[in-house]
Tab-separated table of C-alpha atoms in Angstrom:
chain	number	residue	atom	x	y	z
A	1	MET	CA	-27.665	22.427	75.474
A	2	ARG	CA	-25.154	22.725	77.986
A	3	LEU	CA	-21.367	23.820	77.824
A	4	SER	CA	-19.306	21.390	79.529
A	5	ASP	CA	-18.424	22.154	83.093
A	6	GLY	CA	-15.121	22.013	80.969
A	7	VAL	CA	-15.795	25.518	80.598
A	8	GLU	CA	-16.324	26.583	83.506
A	9	TRP	CA	-13.221	25.701	85.130
A	10	SER	CA	-11.457	26.707	81.801
A	11	LEU	CA	-12.081	30.010	82.579
A	12	HIS	CA	-11.063	29.824	86.343
A	13	SER	CA	-8.092	27.712	85.771
A	14	LEU	CA	-6.703	30.730	83.234
A	15	TRP	CA	-7.997	33.154	85.340
A	16	LEU	CA	-5.663	32.063	88.182
A	17	LEU	CA	-2.822	31.284	86.458
A	18	GLY	CA	-3.110	35.200	84.865
A	19	VAL	CA	-3.694	36.452	88.386
A	20	LEU	CA	-0.332	34.027	89.289
A	21	GLY	CA	1.496	36.362	87.249
A	22	GLY	CA	2.792	33.650	84.945
A	23	ASP	CA	6.542	33.256	86.161
A	24	ARG	CA	5.335	29.595	88.257
A	25	ALA	CA	3.881	26.772	86.729
A	26	ILE	CA	0.902	25.045	88.447
A	27	PRO	CA	0.466	21.581	87.720
A	28	ALA	CA	-2.706	20.484	87.174
A	29	GLN	CA	-3.256	18.577	90.085
A	30	ARG	CA	-2.463	22.074	92.288
A	31	LEU	CA	-5.136	23.867	90.194
A	32	ALA	CA	-8.024	21.201	90.552
A	33	GLU	CA	-7.286	21.639	94.620
A	34	PHE	CA	-7.597	25.096	94.316
A	35	TYR	CA	-11.197	25.129	92.938
A	36	GLY	CA	-12.239	21.566	94.753
A	37	LEU	CA	-12.025	19.864	91.439
A	38	PRO	CA	-11.670	16.268	90.308
A	39	ASP	CA	-7.707	16.397	88.872
A	40	ALA	CA	-8.190	14.008	86.062
A	41	TYR	CA	-10.884	15.841	84.661
A	42	LEU	CA	-9.017	18.363	84.942
A	43	ALA	CA	-6.349	17.738	83.752
A	44	LYS	CA	-7.494	16.417	80.591
A	45	ILE	CA	-8.883	19.880	80.156
A	46	LEU	CA	-6.186	21.335	80.365
A	47	LYS	CA	-4.932	19.586	77.497
A	48	LEU	CA	-7.434	20.741	75.265
A	49	LEU	CA	-6.146	24.622	76.394
A	50	VAL	CA	-2.416	23.095	74.908
A	51	LYS	CA	-3.477	22.018	72.219
A	52	ALA	CA	-5.774	25.505	71.139
A	53	GLY	CA	-2.569	27.364	71.745
A	54	LEU	CA	-3.592	29.380	75.506
A	55	LEU	CA	-1.240	27.285	77.692
A	56	THR	CA	1.911	25.632	77.339
A	57	SER	CA	2.820	22.718	80.131
A	58	SER	CA	6.124	21.821	81.148
A	59	SER	CA	7.191	18.524	83.002
A	60	GLY	CA	9.400	17.766	86.236
A	61	PRO	CA	9.459	18.904	90.079
A	62	ARG	CA	8.911	22.476	88.620
A	63	GLY	CA	6.919	21.836	85.596
A	64	GLY	CA	3.307	22.541	85.310
A	65	PHE	CA	1.201	25.359	83.523
A	66	ARG	CA	1.689	28.179	82.558
A	67	LEU	CA	-0.414	30.870	79.684
A	68	ALA	CA	0.582	30.615	76.354
A	69	ARG	CA	0.286	34.056	76.097
A	70	ALA	CA	-0.476	37.960	77.519
A	71	ALA	CA	-3.885	37.638	78.970
A	72	ASP	CA	-4.999	40.465	76.561
A	73	ALA	CA	-4.922	38.439	73.707
A	74	ILE	CA	-6.641	35.050	75.235
A	75	THR	CA	-10.665	35.661	74.784
A	76	VAL	CA	-14.108	33.605	76.351
A	77	LEU	CA	-14.571	32.626	73.114
A	78	ASP	CA	-10.845	30.979	72.468
A	79	VAL	CA	-11.994	29.004	75.951
A	80	VAL	CA	-15.338	28.027	74.585
A	81	ASN	CA	-13.535	27.223	71.075
A	82	ALA	CA	-10.849	24.896	72.987
A	83	VAL	CA	-13.085	23.133	74.641
A	84	GLU	CA	-16.346	22.175	72.451
A	85	GLY	CA	-14.690	22.370	69.405
A	86	HIS	CA	-15.630	25.239	66.733
A	87	GLN	CA	-19.021	23.696	65.318
A	88	PRO	CA	-21.904	25.880	65.000
A	89	MET	CA	-24.661	25.491	67.818
A	90	PHE	CA	-27.969	25.160	65.038
A	91	ARG	CA	-25.896	23.446	61.927
A	92	CYS	CA	-28.733	23.144	58.522
A	93	SER	CA	-29.480	19.792	56.688
A	94	GLU	CA	-30.977	21.848	54.115
A	95	ILE	CA	-34.410	19.376	54.917
A	96	ARG	CA	-35.694	22.016	52.273
A	97	GLN	CA	-34.161	20.360	49.253
A	98	ARG	CA	-35.614	17.014	50.593
A	99	GLY	CA	-38.783	15.389	49.799
A	100	PRO	CA	-41.767	14.608	47.131
A	101	GLU	CA	-41.333	18.293	46.187
A	102	PRO	CA	-37.752	19.733	46.784
A	103	LEU	CA	-36.882	23.493	46.431
A	104	GLY	CA	-34.437	24.010	43.637
A	105	PRO	CA	-30.811	24.973	43.995
A	106	THR	CA	-31.182	28.575	42.854
A	107	ALA	CA	-33.806	29.110	45.603
A	108	CYS	CA	-31.195	27.429	47.960
A	109	ARG	CA	-28.190	29.365	47.030
A	110	THR	CA	-28.582	31.841	50.038
A	111	PRO	CA	-29.602	30.185	53.119
A	112	CYS	CA	-33.135	30.129	54.110
A	113	GLY	CA	-34.904	32.052	57.205
A	114	ILE	CA	-34.912	30.188	59.661
A	115	ALA	CA	-31.091	29.601	59.123
A	116	GLN	CA	-30.795	32.634	58.703
A	117	VAL	CA	-32.246	33.530	62.007
A	118	MET	CA	-29.918	30.856	64.041
A	119	LEU	CA	-26.747	32.088	62.349
A	120	ARG	CA	-27.687	35.725	63.427
A	121	ALA	CA	-28.257	34.471	66.926
A	122	GLU	CA	-25.011	32.187	66.829
A	123	ARG	CA	-23.253	34.899	65.807
A	124	GLY	CA	-24.002	37.495	67.980
A	125	TRP	CA	-22.977	34.810	70.872
A	126	ARG	CA	-19.700	34.807	69.623
A	127	ASP	CA	-19.058	37.996	69.512
A	128	GLU	CA	-20.095	39.217	72.959
A	129	LEU	CA	-17.650	36.011	74.105
A	130	ALA	CA	-14.885	37.251	71.802
A	131	ALA	CA	-14.830	41.034	72.987
A	132	THR	CA	-14.169	40.425	77.149
A	133	THR	CA	-10.489	38.500	77.576
A	134	LEU	CA	-8.730	37.302	80.411
A	135	ALA	CA	-6.804	40.190	81.163
A	136	ASP	CA	-10.489	42.164	81.247
A	137	LEU	CA	-11.401	39.098	83.823
A	138	ILE	CA	-8.180	39.256	85.908
A	139	ALA	CA	-9.308	43.538	86.054
A	140	HIS	CA	-12.740	43.841	86.803
A	141	ALA	CA	-12.220	40.382	89.697
A	142	PRO	CA	-13.201	41.814	93.731
A	143	ALA	CA	-10.071	42.090	95.216
A	144	ALA	CA	-11.307	39.286	97.664
A	145	SER	CA	-10.111	37.318	94.819
A	146	ASN	CA	-7.150	38.128	94.146
A	147	ALA	CA	-6.072	38.052	97.778
A	148	ARG	CA	-7.841	33.983	97.928
A	149	ALA	CA	-5.125	33.440	94.927
A	150	LYS	CA	-2.149	35.045	96.512
A	151	ARG	CA	-2.603	33.577	100.017
A	152	TRP	CA	-3.229	29.887	98.256
A	153	GLU	CA	0.230	30.770	96.524
A	154	ARG	CA	2.283	31.927	99.244
A	155	HIS	CA	0.610	28.505	101.644
A	156	SER	CA	1.675	25.993	98.952
A	157	PHE	CA	4.466	27.262	96.789
A	158	GLY	CA	6.256	29.276	99.796
A	159	GLN	CA	7.267	33.148	98.641
A	160	ARG	CA	6.976	34.146	94.862
A	161	ARG	CA	10.548	34.437	93.232
A	162	ALA	CA	9.556	37.508	91.590
A	163	ALA	CA	7.288	39.817	93.560
B	1	MET	CA	-22.276	21.733	71.873
B	2	ARG	CA	-24.692	21.342	69.139
B	3	LEU	CA	-28.644	22.521	68.781
B	4	SER	CA	-30.782	18.599	68.543
B	5	ASP	CA	-32.088	18.043	64.684
B	6	GLY	CA	-35.139	19.232	66.132
B	7	VAL	CA	-35.212	22.398	66.641
B	8	GLU	CA	-34.782	22.498	62.817
B	9	TRP	CA	-37.239	20.467	62.314
B	10	SER	CA	-39.679	21.837	64.600
B	11	LEU	CA	-38.942	25.077	62.940
B	12	HIS	CA	-39.409	23.734	58.950
B	13	SER	CA	-43.257	22.026	60.152
B	14	LEU	CA	-44.566	25.384	62.650
B	15	TRP	CA	-43.712	27.418	59.161
B	16	LEU	CA	-45.650	24.320	56.561
B	17	LEU	CA	-48.590	24.392	59.260
B	18	GLY	CA	-48.568	28.484	58.826
B	19	VAL	CA	-47.746	28.540	55.586
B	20	LEU	CA	-51.167	25.871	54.654
B	21	GLY	CA	-53.075	28.304	56.804
B	22	GLY	CA	-54.058	26.207	60.115
B	23	ASP	CA	-58.058	25.341	58.691
B	24	ARG	CA	-55.735	21.594	58.209
B	25	ALA	CA	-54.525	19.407	60.591
B	26	ILE	CA	-51.381	17.970	59.114
B	27	PRO	CA	-50.379	14.156	60.496
B	28	ALA	CA	-46.461	13.562	61.308
B	29	GLN	CA	-46.713	11.207	58.835
B	30	ARG	CA	-46.845	13.741	56.172
B	31	LEU	CA	-45.092	16.607	57.757
B	32	ALA	CA	-41.928	13.550	57.775
B	33	GLU	CA	-43.029	13.090	54.302
B	34	PHE	CA	-42.109	16.101	52.912
B	35	TYR	CA	-39.229	17.141	54.138
B	36	GLY	CA	-37.697	13.495	53.937
B	37	LEU	CA	-37.571	12.715	57.638
B	38	PRO	CA	-37.884	9.644	59.699
B	39	ASP	CA	-41.487	10.099	61.341
B	40	ALA	CA	-40.996	8.262	64.325
B	41	TYR	CA	-38.647	10.928	65.723
B	42	LEU	CA	-40.420	13.812	64.013
B	43	ALA	CA	-43.498	12.682	65.534
B	44	LYS	CA	-41.613	12.498	69.029
B	45	ILE	CA	-40.354	16.049	68.814
B	46	LEU	CA	-44.432	17.475	67.599
B	47	LYS	CA	-44.984	15.976	70.623
B	48	LEU	CA	-42.236	18.237	72.875
B	49	LEU	CA	-44.384	20.854	70.517
B	50	VAL	CA	-47.504	20.578	71.942
B	51	LYS	CA	-46.119	20.208	75.523
B	52	ALA	CA	-45.598	23.229	75.327
B	53	GLY	CA	-48.585	24.780	74.219
B	54	LEU	CA	-47.308	25.743	70.351
B	55	LEU	CA	-49.563	22.895	68.448
B	56	THR	CA	-52.438	21.454	69.255
B	57	SER	CA	-53.047	17.277	68.121
B	58	SER	CA	-56.066	15.730	66.999
B	59	SER	CA	-56.865	11.939	66.241
B	60	GLY	CA	-58.283	9.919	63.816
B	61	PRO	CA	-58.580	10.456	59.624
B	62	ARG	CA	-58.433	14.161	59.409
B	63	GLY	CA	-56.630	14.269	62.447
B	64	GLY	CA	-53.218	15.885	62.908
B	65	PHE	CA	-51.272	18.791	64.353
B	66	ARG	CA	-52.199	22.490	64.315
B	67	LEU	CA	-51.081	25.947	65.007
B	68	ALA	CA	-51.722	26.301	68.530
B	69	ARG	CA	-52.287	30.104	68.262
B	70	ALA	CA	-51.229	32.946	66.006
B	71	ALA	CA	-47.864	32.366	63.449
B	72	ASP	CA	-47.257	36.047	65.479
B	73	ALA	CA	-47.258	34.569	68.889
B	74	ILE	CA	-44.801	31.782	68.194
B	75	THR	CA	-40.958	33.107	68.535
B	76	VAL	CA	-38.365	30.804	67.723
B	77	LEU	CA	-36.654	31.378	71.154
B	78	ASP	CA	-40.533	29.254	71.990
B	79	VAL	CA	-39.717	26.909	69.430
B	80	VAL	CA	-35.956	26.042	70.869
B	81	ASN	CA	-37.251	26.177	74.370
B	82	ALA	CA	-39.909	23.758	73.408
B	83	VAL	CA	-37.138	20.781	72.289
B	84	GLU	CA	-34.325	21.754	74.402
B	85	GLY	CA	-35.444	22.648	77.396
B	86	HIS	CA	-35.091	26.539	79.441
B	87	GLN	CA	-31.879	25.248	80.995
B	88	PRO	CA	-29.193	28.181	80.538
B	89	MET	CA	-26.264	26.759	78.128
B	90	PHE	CA	-23.650	27.880	81.275
B	91	ARG	CA	-24.313	26.713	85.112
B	92	CYS	CA	-22.359	28.549	87.337
B	93	SER	CA	-20.982	25.460	89.975
B	94	GLU	CA	-19.943	28.221	92.399
B	95	ILE	CA	-16.012	27.119	92.252
B	96	ARG	CA	-14.860	30.142	93.418
B	97	GLN	CA	-16.545	28.794	96.923
B	98	ARG	CA	-15.018	25.650	97.780
B	99	GLY	CA	-10.902	24.579	97.638
B	100	PRO	CA	-9.150	25.827	100.348
B	101	GLU	CA	-9.417	29.335	100.219
B	102	PRO	CA	-13.034	29.658	99.643
B	103	LEU	CA	-14.589	32.822	98.468
B	104	GLY	CA	-16.411	34.233	101.243
B	105	PRO	CA	-20.360	34.148	100.597
B	106	THR	CA	-20.489	38.351	100.545
B	107	ALA	CA	-18.260	38.393	98.022
B	108	CYS	CA	-20.326	35.843	96.392
B	109	ARG	CA	-23.652	38.715	96.054
B	110	THR	CA	-23.180	39.147	92.610
B	111	PRO	CA	-21.916	35.996	89.902
B	112	CYS	CA	-18.498	36.464	89.239
B	113	GLY	CA	-17.148	38.180	86.212
B	114	ILE	CA	-16.738	34.645	84.522
B	115	ALA	CA	-20.157	33.932	84.654
B	116	GLN	CA	-21.348	37.235	84.057
B	117	VAL	CA	-20.273	37.396	80.485
B	118	MET	CA	-21.272	33.993	79.892
B	119	LEU	CA	-24.806	35.059	80.710
B	120	ARG	CA	-24.573	38.633	79.223
B	121	ALA	CA	-23.829	36.236	75.503
B	122	GLU	CA	-26.368	34.018	76.442
B	123	ARG	CA	-28.658	36.187	76.783
B	124	GLY	CA	-28.109	38.076	74.105
B	125	TRP	CA	-28.348	34.456	72.274
B	126	ARG	CA	-31.629	33.975	73.517
B	127	ASP	CA	-33.164	37.870	72.961
B	128	GLU	CA	-32.102	37.220	69.124
B	129	LEU	CA	-34.159	34.292	69.260
B	130	ALA	CA	-37.050	35.915	70.638
B	131	ALA	CA	-36.805	38.439	68.055
B	132	THR	CA	-37.962	36.704	65.367
B	133	THR	CA	-42.223	34.973	65.075
B	134	LEU	CA	-43.127	32.735	62.955
B	135	ALA	CA	-45.438	34.962	61.390
B	136	ASP	CA	-41.939	36.707	60.285
B	137	LEU	CA	-40.225	33.509	58.947
B	138	ILE	CA	-42.939	32.865	56.899
B	139	ALA	CA	-43.255	37.048	55.420
B	140	HIS	CA	-40.372	36.400	54.433
B	141	ALA	CA	-39.555	33.033	52.623
B	142	PRO	CA	-38.837	33.004	48.956
B	143	ALA	CA	-42.183	32.666	46.630
B	144	ALA	CA	-41.032	29.454	45.702
B	145	SER	CA	-40.723	27.693	48.731
B	146	ASN	CA	-44.790	28.654	49.124
B	147	ALA	CA	-45.605	27.168	46.358
B	148	ARG	CA	-43.884	23.864	46.674
B	149	ALA	CA	-45.966	23.835	49.924
B	150	LYS	CA	-49.241	24.829	47.942
B	151	ARG	CA	-47.688	22.358	45.519
B	152	TRP	CA	-47.421	18.966	47.843
B	153	GLU	CA	-50.861	20.159	49.544
B	154	ARG	CA	-52.864	20.057	46.657
B	155	HIS	CA	-51.529	16.615	45.707
B	156	SER	CA	-51.455	15.440	49.235
B	157	PHE	CA	-54.485	16.543	50.456
B	158	GLY	CA	-56.782	17.256	47.692
B	159	GLN	CA	-58.233	20.819	46.986
B	160	ARG	CA	-58.708	23.139	50.290
B	161	ARG	CA	-61.283	23.170	51.658
B	162	ALA	CA	-61.314	27.186	52.152
B	163	ALA	CA	-59.565	28.219	49.542
């Protein structure tokens, strides 16, 4: 069981868009270049983020992707859900109700102990991911990370319009 | 991202072996019958549990699967690891070190904020799974679950040798 690479790529791409301040749209190709990623695959992933309302996209010579909302209104969980979907990791198929001695419906009103522990662990995982926002990631990134993003922006796009 | 059905099947099969007390080996086919599962696929999953040291298997007319250790020495995490492997859900590929402005090795001595939150959430998930043992699942199962297991055992194997 593994999260797709798209989760890592999305979080980093959103981080970059957040650090650069949101007044500039950045094409998928440029984001892919910054992180050394395959641009066609990254573009597909970014579309999932648009669909989930985390990014907006625009076309044309100044087109590209921007954050669709403030960095403190985007959680890590939002990103994981956008890329992986909202399906739970553990899906109980109620096998206790099968076979020659099925458990009756009265006894099955609550999830069995197995489903309970799996769901509790998963809830904790989601809660932890929901507790960190893109703004937190930006605030706690080392200065060297921010500096490289700004250097690349200057080199790729020239001076920022609103410095 | 989804856990395989084998996790659910394994936990229920181990629970059944634990409830029936461990003095009897049960063939994969019989376990599959009890839960209405495909027996060839269940047998493959049970082999993973043998490989992980959670079950032992024996052949012959009285052969089958037994718990390899006490129910309080088998955690839910042991079962998830046996079926899914020990690989982490999130694997950081250090994309901050790629591209035209790679972050230098000094700044990369610690995981980035993105990897940190993903790993923290995953650690919490594993800790929660490790906190529940098969003995806990057996102790907290409703009486109706235990009764159906015993009924099926009597019907399938006759009276238990050591009651």
